[in-house]
């Protein structure tokens, strides 16, 4: 099985894994990897790097939008095998280290098992290691705001609610927002098409997740690379507004 890699701008690639996405940013031979899928997505992560002419050794840093298992999956592998730094918002670092957990529980999922798509999603999640815990030796983003000195020059923007330290990454020069789970364009457990928040059971603090749509609405961008769902083109401002309407 090969990863579904799509180039969306010069040096920017959206990759669809198994029910989750990650992003590759390239600058010459160097790479920034944003999110890493489920633990079971590791072959797809490695394949996606190969498809863009790169390798794990070329990954300068792994940026994580938030420390859920479907985004954190291969981060500790890359850190331990290649010494790759894994960077998150300072509020999310202890979450990645598994000092606490802000993730939907099996009990929460079972309460919603009657909803369309939830049972197949749960079965798949278990198969690809989504219930495993892999603590990561993570660090906080360096500096005091502004673009990171990494391929793609991503700008971390704190957008809490889904988790306390959730961040999106803005690429101002290319008009792109990598939104993680703060704003998605689809999910296997959702019947909504297009920009939306994830179903309520997935959010640590739903009200803050809704409020963080204001943060995304303020970003100047025309392309959304979500953590779940397809590429979305059009003003991110309007995508955030649509998600808010669905959330009311």
PDB file of C-alpha atoms in Angstrom:
ATOM      1  CA  UNK A   1       0.000   0.000   0.000  1.00  0.00           C
ATOM      2  CA  UNK A   2       1.360   3.419  -0.977  1.00  0.00           C
ATOM      3  CA  UNK A   3       0.718   6.753   0.668  1.00  0.00           C
ATOM      4  CA  UNK A   4      -1.545   9.211  -1.164  1.00  0.00           C
ATOM      5  CA  UNK A   5       0.780  12.184  -1.658  1.00  0.00           C
ATOM      6  CA  UNK A   6      -0.458  15.368  -3.287  1.00  0.00           C
ATOM      7  CA  UNK A   7       1.661  18.431  -4.007  1.00  0.00           C
ATOM      8  CA  UNK A   8      -0.334  21.561  -3.148  1.00  0.00           C
ATOM      9  CA  UNK A   9       2.381  24.226  -3.553  1.00  0.00           C
ATOM     10  CA  UNK A  10       6.116  24.444  -4.148  1.00  0.00           C
ATOM     11  CA  UNK A  11       7.701  22.284  -1.489  1.00  0.00           C
ATOM     12  CA  UNK A  12       4.378  21.508   0.229  1.00  0.00           C
ATOM     13  CA  UNK A  13       2.707  18.080   0.164  1.00  0.00           C
ATOM     14  CA  UNK A  14      -0.486  16.837   1.795  1.00  0.00           C
ATOM     15  CA  UNK A  15      -0.423  13.114   2.585  1.00  0.00           C
ATOM     16  CA  UNK A  16      -3.508  11.019   3.275  1.00  0.00           C
ATOM     17  CA  UNK A  17      -2.764   8.087   5.548  1.00  0.00           C
ATOM     18  CA  UNK A  18      -5.294   5.743   7.133  1.00  0.00           C
ATOM     19  CA  UNK A  19      -8.061   8.092   8.274  1.00  0.00           C
ATOM     20  CA  UNK A  20      -5.593  10.875   9.071  1.00  0.00           C
ATOM     21  CA  UNK A  21      -3.291  13.283   7.230  1.00  0.00           C
ATOM     22  CA  UNK A  22       0.208  14.676   7.589  1.00  0.00           C
ATOM     23  CA  UNK A  23       2.157  17.334   5.693  1.00  0.00           C
ATOM     24  CA  UNK A  24       5.680  17.378   4.246  1.00  0.00           C
ATOM     25  CA  UNK A  25       7.486  20.711   3.764  1.00  0.00           C
ATOM     26  CA  UNK A  26      10.692  20.643   1.724  1.00  0.00           C
ATOM     27  CA  UNK A  27      13.520  23.113   1.206  1.00  0.00           C
ATOM     28  CA  UNK A  28      16.254  21.630  -0.945  1.00  0.00           C
ATOM     29  CA  UNK A  29      17.248  18.363   0.706  1.00  0.00           C
ATOM     30  CA  UNK A  30      15.787  19.295   4.103  1.00  0.00           C
ATOM     31  CA  UNK A  31      12.300  18.403   5.318  1.00  0.00           C
ATOM     32  CA  UNK A  32       9.830  19.413   8.003  1.00  0.00           C
ATOM     33  CA  UNK A  33       7.245  16.737   8.792  1.00  0.00           C
ATOM     34  CA  UNK A  34       3.994  17.999  10.315  1.00  0.00           C
ATOM     35  CA  UNK A  35       2.223  15.165  12.178  1.00  0.00           C
ATOM     36  CA  UNK A  36       2.931  11.471  11.636  1.00  0.00           C
ATOM     37  CA  UNK A  37      -0.359   9.536  11.521  1.00  0.00           C
ATOM     38  CA  UNK A  38      -1.177   6.476  13.623  1.00  0.00           C
ATOM     39  CA  UNK A  39       1.561   4.134  14.905  1.00  0.00           C
ATOM     40  CA  UNK A  40       0.489   1.677  12.194  1.00  0.00           C
ATOM     41  CA  UNK A  41       0.960   4.351   9.510  1.00  0.00           C
ATOM     42  CA  UNK A  42       4.753   4.230   9.796  1.00  0.00           C
ATOM     43  CA  UNK A  43       5.240   2.412   6.442  1.00  0.00           C
ATOM     44  CA  UNK A  44       3.083   5.107   4.814  1.00  0.00           C
ATOM     45  CA  UNK A  45       5.065   7.898   6.474  1.00  0.00           C
ATOM     46  CA  UNK A  46       8.322   6.434   5.193  1.00  0.00           C
ATOM     47  CA  UNK A  47       6.823   5.856   1.751  1.00  0.00           C
ATOM     48  CA  UNK A  48       5.545   9.445   1.575  1.00  0.00           C
ATOM     49  CA  UNK A  49       9.034  10.755   2.305  1.00  0.00           C
ATOM     50  CA  UNK A  50      10.426   8.540  -0.442  1.00  0.00           C
ATOM     51  CA  UNK A  51       7.788   9.761  -2.905  1.00  0.00           C
ATOM     52  CA  UNK A  52       8.930  13.372  -2.460  1.00  0.00           C
ATOM     53  CA  UNK A  53      12.553  12.339  -2.954  1.00  0.00           C
ATOM     54  CA  UNK A  54      13.484  12.411   0.701  1.00  0.00           C
ATOM     55  CA  UNK A  55      14.167  10.080   3.628  1.00  0.00           C
ATOM     56  CA  UNK A  56      13.831   9.998   7.433  1.00  0.00           C
ATOM     57  CA  UNK A  57      17.440  11.161   7.774  1.00  0.00           C
ATOM     58  CA  UNK A  58      16.537  14.398   5.962  1.00  0.00           C
ATOM     59  CA  UNK A  59      13.770  15.340   8.419  1.00  0.00           C
ATOM     60  CA  UNK A  60      15.030  18.416  10.262  1.00  0.00           C
ATOM     61  CA  UNK A  61      12.158  18.360  12.756  1.00  0.00           C
ATOM     62  CA  UNK A  62       8.772  16.814  13.382  1.00  0.00           C
ATOM     63  CA  UNK A  63       6.093  19.360  14.259  1.00  0.00           C
ATOM     64  CA  UNK A  64       3.009  18.003  15.991  1.00  0.00           C
ATOM     65  CA  UNK A  65      -0.303  19.851  15.947  1.00  0.00           C
ATOM     66  CA  UNK A  66      -1.444  17.938  19.027  1.00  0.00           C
ATOM     67  CA  UNK A  67      -0.509  14.791  20.905  1.00  0.00           C
ATOM     68  CA  UNK A  68      -3.288  12.411  19.919  1.00  0.00           C
ATOM     69  CA  UNK A  69      -2.226   8.946  18.803  1.00  0.00           C
ATOM     70  CA  UNK A  70      -3.387   9.468  15.212  1.00  0.00           C
ATOM     71  CA  UNK A  71      -0.983  12.414  14.817  1.00  0.00           C
ATOM     72  CA  UNK A  72       1.858  11.371  17.106  1.00  0.00           C
ATOM     73  CA  UNK A  73       2.246   7.815  15.792  1.00  0.00           C
ATOM     74  CA  UNK A  74       5.797   7.776  14.373  1.00  0.00           C
ATOM     75  CA  UNK A  75       7.233  10.769  16.213  1.00  0.00           C
ATOM     76  CA  UNK A  76       9.105   8.820  18.899  1.00  0.00           C
ATOM     77  CA  UNK A  77      10.385   6.373  16.282  1.00  0.00           C
ATOM     78  CA  UNK A  78      11.926   9.217  14.285  1.00  0.00           C
ATOM     79  CA  UNK A  79      13.353  10.764  17.441  1.00  0.00           C
ATOM     80  CA  UNK A  80      14.895   7.555  18.766  1.00  0.00           C
ATOM     81  CA  UNK A  81      16.102   6.186  15.415  1.00  0.00           C
ATOM     82  CA  UNK A  82      17.372   9.417  13.836  1.00  0.00           C
ATOM     83  CA  UNK A  83      17.624  11.945  16.655  1.00  0.00           C
ATOM     84  CA  UNK A  84      14.910  14.067  15.036  1.00  0.00           C
ATOM     85  CA  UNK A  85      13.565  16.758  17.398  1.00  0.00           C
ATOM     86  CA  UNK A  86       9.813  16.584  18.024  1.00  0.00           C
ATOM     87  CA  UNK A  87       8.328  20.016  18.669  1.00  0.00           C
ATOM     88  CA  UNK A  88       4.956  21.098  20.062  1.00  0.00           C
ATOM     89  CA  UNK A  89       3.360  24.030  21.859  1.00  0.00           C
ATOM     90  CA  UNK A  90       4.654  24.242  25.423  1.00  0.00           C
ATOM     91  CA  UNK A  91       1.202  23.320  26.805  1.00  0.00           C
ATOM     92  CA  UNK A  92       1.190  20.172  24.669  1.00  0.00           C
ATOM     93  CA  UNK A  93       4.678  18.887  25.567  1.00  0.00           C
ATOM     94  CA  UNK A  94       3.581  17.092  28.787  1.00  0.00           C
ATOM     95  CA  UNK A  95       0.670  15.615  26.850  1.00  0.00           C
ATOM     96  CA  UNK A  96       3.108  14.138  24.308  1.00  0.00           C
ATOM     97  CA  UNK A  97       5.203  12.794  27.171  1.00  0.00           C
ATOM     98  CA  UNK A  98       2.014  11.189  28.526  1.00  0.00           C
ATOM     99  CA  UNK A  99       2.124  12.989  31.824  1.00  0.00           C
ATOM    100  CA  UNK A 100      -1.620  13.302  31.239  1.00  0.00           C
ATOM    101  CA  UNK A 101      -4.011  12.307  28.464  1.00  0.00           C
ATOM    102  CA  UNK A 102      -6.643  14.460  26.750  1.00  0.00           C
ATOM    103  CA  UNK A 103      -8.090  11.920  24.361  1.00  0.00           C
ATOM    104  CA  UNK A 104     -11.463  10.336  23.750  1.00  0.00           C
ATOM    105  CA  UNK A 105     -11.870   7.250  25.926  1.00  0.00           C
ATOM    106  CA  UNK A 106     -13.128   3.845  24.844  1.00  0.00           C
ATOM    107  CA  UNK A 107     -16.123   4.483  27.109  1.00  0.00           C
ATOM    108  CA  UNK A 108     -16.931   7.720  25.261  1.00  0.00           C
ATOM    109  CA  UNK A 109     -16.701   5.915  21.943  1.00  0.00           C
ATOM    110  CA  UNK A 110     -18.953   3.065  23.127  1.00  0.00           C
ATOM    111  CA  UNK A 111     -21.590   5.603  24.183  1.00  0.00           C
ATOM    112  CA  UNK A 112     -21.593   6.821  20.573  1.00  0.00           C
ATOM    113  CA  UNK A 113     -21.227   3.427  18.902  1.00  0.00           C
ATOM    114  CA  UNK A 114     -24.743   3.674  17.474  1.00  0.00           C
ATOM    115  CA  UNK A 115     -23.756   6.669  15.356  1.00  0.00           C
ATOM    116  CA  UNK A 116     -23.015   5.992  11.670  1.00  0.00           C
ATOM    117  CA  UNK A 117     -19.352   5.314  11.016  1.00  0.00           C
ATOM    118  CA  UNK A 118     -18.244   5.041  14.648  1.00  0.00           C
ATOM    119  CA  UNK A 119     -17.886   1.237  14.806  1.00  0.00           C
ATOM    120  CA  UNK A 120     -15.812   0.951  11.579  1.00  0.00           C
ATOM    121  CA  UNK A 121     -13.684   3.877  12.758  1.00  0.00           C
ATOM    122  CA  UNK A 122     -13.081   2.188  16.135  1.00  0.00           C
ATOM    123  CA  UNK A 123     -12.123  -1.129  14.543  1.00  0.00           C
ATOM    124  CA  UNK A 124      -9.675   0.605  12.230  1.00  0.00           C
ATOM    125  CA  UNK A 125      -8.257   2.698  15.067  1.00  0.00           C
ATOM    126  CA  UNK A 126      -7.491  -0.410  17.126  1.00  0.00           C
ATOM    127  CA  UNK A 127      -5.876  -2.139  14.135  1.00  0.00           C
ATOM    128  CA  UNK A 128      -3.452   0.732  13.487  1.00  0.00           C
ATOM    129  CA  UNK A 129      -2.434   1.249  17.106  1.00  0.00           C
ATOM    130  CA  UNK A 130      -4.709   4.133  17.959  1.00  0.00           C
ATOM    131  CA  UNK A 131      -5.279   2.866  21.512  1.00  0.00           C
ATOM    132  CA  UNK A 132      -1.563   2.367  22.198  1.00  0.00           C
ATOM    133  CA  UNK A 133       0.466   4.896  24.136  1.00  0.00           C
ATOM    134  CA  UNK A 134       3.931   5.885  22.891  1.00  0.00           C
ATOM    135  CA  UNK A 135       5.350   8.698  25.048  1.00  0.00           C
ATOM    136  CA  UNK A 136       7.513  11.075  23.053  1.00  0.00           C
ATOM    137  CA  UNK A 137      10.624  12.928  24.194  1.00  0.00           C
ATOM    138  CA  UNK A 138       9.138  16.186  22.944  1.00  0.00           C
ATOM    139  CA  UNK A 139      10.265  19.807  23.260  1.00  0.00           C
ATOM    140  CA  UNK A 140       8.513  23.168  23.004  1.00  0.00           C
ATOM    141  CA  UNK A 141       8.800  25.290  19.861  1.00  0.00           C
ATOM    142  CA  UNK A 142      11.908  27.472  20.108  1.00  0.00           C
ATOM    143  CA  UNK A 143      11.735  31.252  20.037  1.00  0.00           C
ATOM    144  CA  UNK A 144       8.997  33.671  20.982  1.00  0.00           C
ATOM    145  CA  UNK A 145       6.602  33.487  18.080  1.00  0.00           C
ATOM    146  CA  UNK A 146       7.016  34.090  14.372  1.00  0.00           C
ATOM    147  CA  UNK A 147       8.182  31.593  11.757  1.00  0.00           C
ATOM    148  CA  UNK A 148      10.277  28.628  12.824  1.00  0.00           C
ATOM    149  CA  UNK A 149      13.728  28.310  11.289  1.00  0.00           C
ATOM    150  CA  UNK A 150      12.754  25.108   9.513  1.00  0.00           C
ATOM    151  CA  UNK A 151      11.901  24.090   5.938  1.00  0.00           C
ATOM    152  CA  UNK A 152       8.655  25.802   4.964  1.00  0.00           C
ATOM    153  CA  UNK A 153       9.091  28.532   7.621  1.00  0.00           C
ATOM    154  CA  UNK A 154       5.853  27.481   9.388  1.00  0.00           C
ATOM    155  CA  UNK A 155       4.346  29.843  11.950  1.00  0.00           C
ATOM    156  CA  UNK A 156       2.799  28.054  14.971  1.00  0.00           C
ATOM    157  CA  UNK A 157      -0.548  29.503  16.038  1.00  0.00           C
ATOM    158  CA  UNK A 158      -2.060  28.298  19.313  1.00  0.00           C
ATOM    159  CA  UNK A 159      -5.648  27.145  18.733  1.00  0.00           C
ATOM    160  CA  UNK A 160      -6.713  25.281  21.892  1.00  0.00           C
ATOM    161  CA  UNK A 161      -9.843  23.305  22.615  1.00  0.00           C
ATOM    162  CA  UNK A 162      -9.357  20.027  20.825  1.00  0.00           C
ATOM    163  CA  UNK A 163      -6.453  19.740  23.266  1.00  0.00           C
ATOM    164  CA  UNK A 164      -4.991  22.414  25.531  1.00  0.00           C
ATOM    165  CA  UNK A 165      -1.865  22.916  23.435  1.00  0.00           C
ATOM    166  CA  UNK A 166      -3.260  22.358  19.963  1.00  0.00           C
ATOM    167  CA  UNK A 167      -1.500  24.439  17.292  1.00  0.00           C
ATOM    168  CA  UNK A 168      -2.113  25.113  13.642  1.00  0.00           C
ATOM    169  CA  UNK A 169       0.706  26.100  11.299  1.00  0.00           C
ATOM    170  CA  UNK A 170       0.403  29.081   8.993  1.00  0.00           C
ATOM    171  CA  UNK A 171       2.500  29.324   5.826  1.00  0.00           C
ATOM    172  CA  UNK A 172       1.985  33.013   4.980  1.00  0.00           C
ATOM    173  CA  UNK A 173       4.059  33.045   1.805  1.00  0.00           C
ATOM    174  CA  UNK A 174       1.960  30.326   0.185  1.00  0.00           C
ATOM    175  CA  UNK A 175      -1.398  31.173   1.788  1.00  0.00           C
ATOM    176  CA  UNK A 176      -1.743  27.797   3.522  1.00  0.00           C
ATOM    177  CA  UNK A 177      -2.981  26.730   6.943  1.00  0.00           C
ATOM    178  CA  UNK A 178      -2.121  23.281   8.297  1.00  0.00           C
ATOM    179  CA  UNK A 179      -5.013  22.953  10.701  1.00  0.00           C
ATOM    180  CA  UNK A 180      -4.621  19.621  12.466  1.00  0.00           C
ATOM    181  CA  UNK A 181      -7.912  18.914  14.247  1.00  0.00           C
ATOM    182  CA  UNK A 182      -8.827  22.538  14.973  1.00  0.00           C
ATOM    183  CA  UNK A 183     -10.660  22.610  11.619  1.00  0.00           C
ATOM    184  CA  UNK A 184     -11.175  19.581   9.385  1.00  0.00           C
ATOM    185  CA  UNK A 185     -12.923  18.878   6.091  1.00  0.00           C
ATOM    186  CA  UNK A 186     -14.346  15.454   6.884  1.00  0.00           C
ATOM    187  CA  UNK A 187     -14.120  12.480   9.215  1.00  0.00           C
ATOM    188  CA  UNK A 188     -15.227   8.864   9.066  1.00  0.00           C
ATOM    189  CA  UNK A 189     -17.609   9.425  11.994  1.00  0.00           C
ATOM    190  CA  UNK A 190     -19.166  12.587  10.535  1.00  0.00           C
ATOM    191  CA  UNK A 191     -21.905  12.889   7.932  1.00  0.00           C
ATOM    192  CA  UNK A 192     -21.044  16.538   7.301  1.00  0.00           C
ATOM    193  CA  UNK A 193     -19.174  17.363   4.090  1.00  0.00           C
ATOM    194  CA  UNK A 194     -16.698  20.220   3.987  1.00  0.00           C
ATOM    195  CA  UNK A 195     -15.232  22.426   6.744  1.00  0.00           C
ATOM    196  CA  UNK A 196     -16.304  21.411  10.238  1.00  0.00           C
ATOM    197  CA  UNK A 197     -15.217  20.652  13.750  1.00  0.00           C
ATOM    198  CA  UNK A 198     -14.778  17.025  14.687  1.00  0.00           C
ATOM    199  CA  UNK A 199     -17.710  15.406  16.527  1.00  0.00           C
ATOM    200  CA  UNK A 200     -18.033  16.582  20.107  1.00  0.00           C
ATOM    201  CA  UNK A 201     -16.657  13.425  21.760  1.00  0.00           C
ATOM    202  CA  UNK A 202     -13.195  14.105  20.344  1.00  0.00           C
ATOM    203  CA  UNK A 203     -12.688  17.537  21.938  1.00  0.00           C
ATOM    204  CA  UNK A 204     -11.134  18.057  25.350  1.00  0.00           C
ATOM    205  CA  UNK A 205     -12.964  21.418  25.661  1.00  0.00           C
ATOM    206  CA  UNK A 206     -15.574  21.880  22.945  1.00  0.00           C
ATOM    207  CA  UNK A 207     -16.344  25.523  23.793  1.00  0.00           C
ATOM    208  CA  UNK A 208     -12.676  26.457  23.411  1.00  0.00           C
ATOM    209  CA  UNK A 209     -12.522  24.515  20.152  1.00  0.00           C
ATOM    210  CA  UNK A 210     -15.424  26.589  18.822  1.00  0.00           C
ATOM    211  CA  UNK A 211     -13.798  29.794  20.086  1.00  0.00           C
ATOM    212  CA  UNK A 212     -10.546  28.906  18.337  1.00  0.00           C
ATOM    213  CA  UNK A 213     -12.331  29.120  14.991  1.00  0.00           C
ATOM    214  CA  UNK A 214     -11.990  32.904  15.479  1.00  0.00           C
ATOM    215  CA  UNK A 215      -8.210  32.409  15.447  1.00  0.00           C
ATOM    216  CA  UNK A 216      -8.309  30.497  12.174  1.00  0.00           C
ATOM    217  CA  UNK A 217     -10.737  33.013  10.712  1.00  0.00           C
ATOM    218  CA  UNK A 218      -8.121  35.731  11.224  1.00  0.00           C
ATOM    219  CA  UNK A 219      -5.426  33.917   9.215  1.00  0.00           C
ATOM    220  CA  UNK A 220      -4.826  35.117   5.672  1.00  0.00           C
ATOM    221  CA  UNK A 221      -4.901  31.909   3.634  1.00  0.00           C
ATOM    222  CA  UNK A 222      -6.701  30.326   0.710  1.00  0.00           C
ATOM    223  CA  UNK A 223      -5.788  26.673   1.224  1.00  0.00           C
ATOM    224  CA  UNK A 224      -6.586  24.403   4.167  1.00  0.00           C
ATOM    225  CA  UNK A 225      -4.569  21.248   4.838  1.00  0.00           C
ATOM    226  CA  UNK A 226      -6.632  19.515   7.556  1.00  0.00           C
ATOM    227  CA  UNK A 227      -5.760  16.657   9.854  1.00  0.00           C
ATOM    228  CA  UNK A 228      -8.760  14.746   8.513  1.00  0.00           C
ATOM    229  CA  UNK A 229     -10.570  14.981   5.202  1.00  0.00           C
ATOM    230  CA  UNK A 230      -9.557  16.233   1.773  1.00  0.00           C
ATOM    231  CA  UNK A 231      -7.694  19.359   0.758  1.00  0.00           C
ATOM    232  CA  UNK A 232      -9.963  22.403   0.976  1.00  0.00           C
ATOM    233  CA  UNK A 233      -9.456  25.412  -1.260  1.00  0.00           C
ATOM    234  CA  UNK A 234     -11.038  28.810  -0.718  1.00  0.00           C
ATOM    235  CA  UNK A 235     -10.630  31.415   2.021  1.00  0.00           C
ATOM    236  CA  UNK A 236      -9.843  29.790   5.348  1.00  0.00           C
ATOM    237  CA  UNK A 237     -11.893  32.596   6.878  1.00  0.00           C
ATOM    238  CA  UNK A 238     -15.005  31.222   5.166  1.00  0.00           C
ATOM    239  CA  UNK A 239     -14.111  27.638   6.088  1.00  0.00           C
ATOM    240  CA  UNK A 240     -13.956  28.622   9.765  1.00  0.00           C
ATOM    241  CA  UNK A 241     -17.290  30.400   9.467  1.00  0.00           C
ATOM    242  CA  UNK A 242     -18.913  27.309   7.944  1.00  0.00           C
ATOM    243  CA  UNK A 243     -17.526  25.133  10.721  1.00  0.00           C
ATOM    244  CA  UNK A 244     -18.964  27.511  13.324  1.00  0.00           C
ATOM    245  CA  UNK A 245     -22.397  27.326  11.685  1.00  0.00           C
ATOM    246  CA  UNK A 246     -22.326  23.530  11.876  1.00  0.00           C
ATOM    247  CA  UNK A 247     -21.213  23.670  15.500  1.00  0.00           C
ATOM    248  CA  UNK A 248     -24.129  25.808  16.706  1.00  0.00           C
TER     249      UNK A 248
END
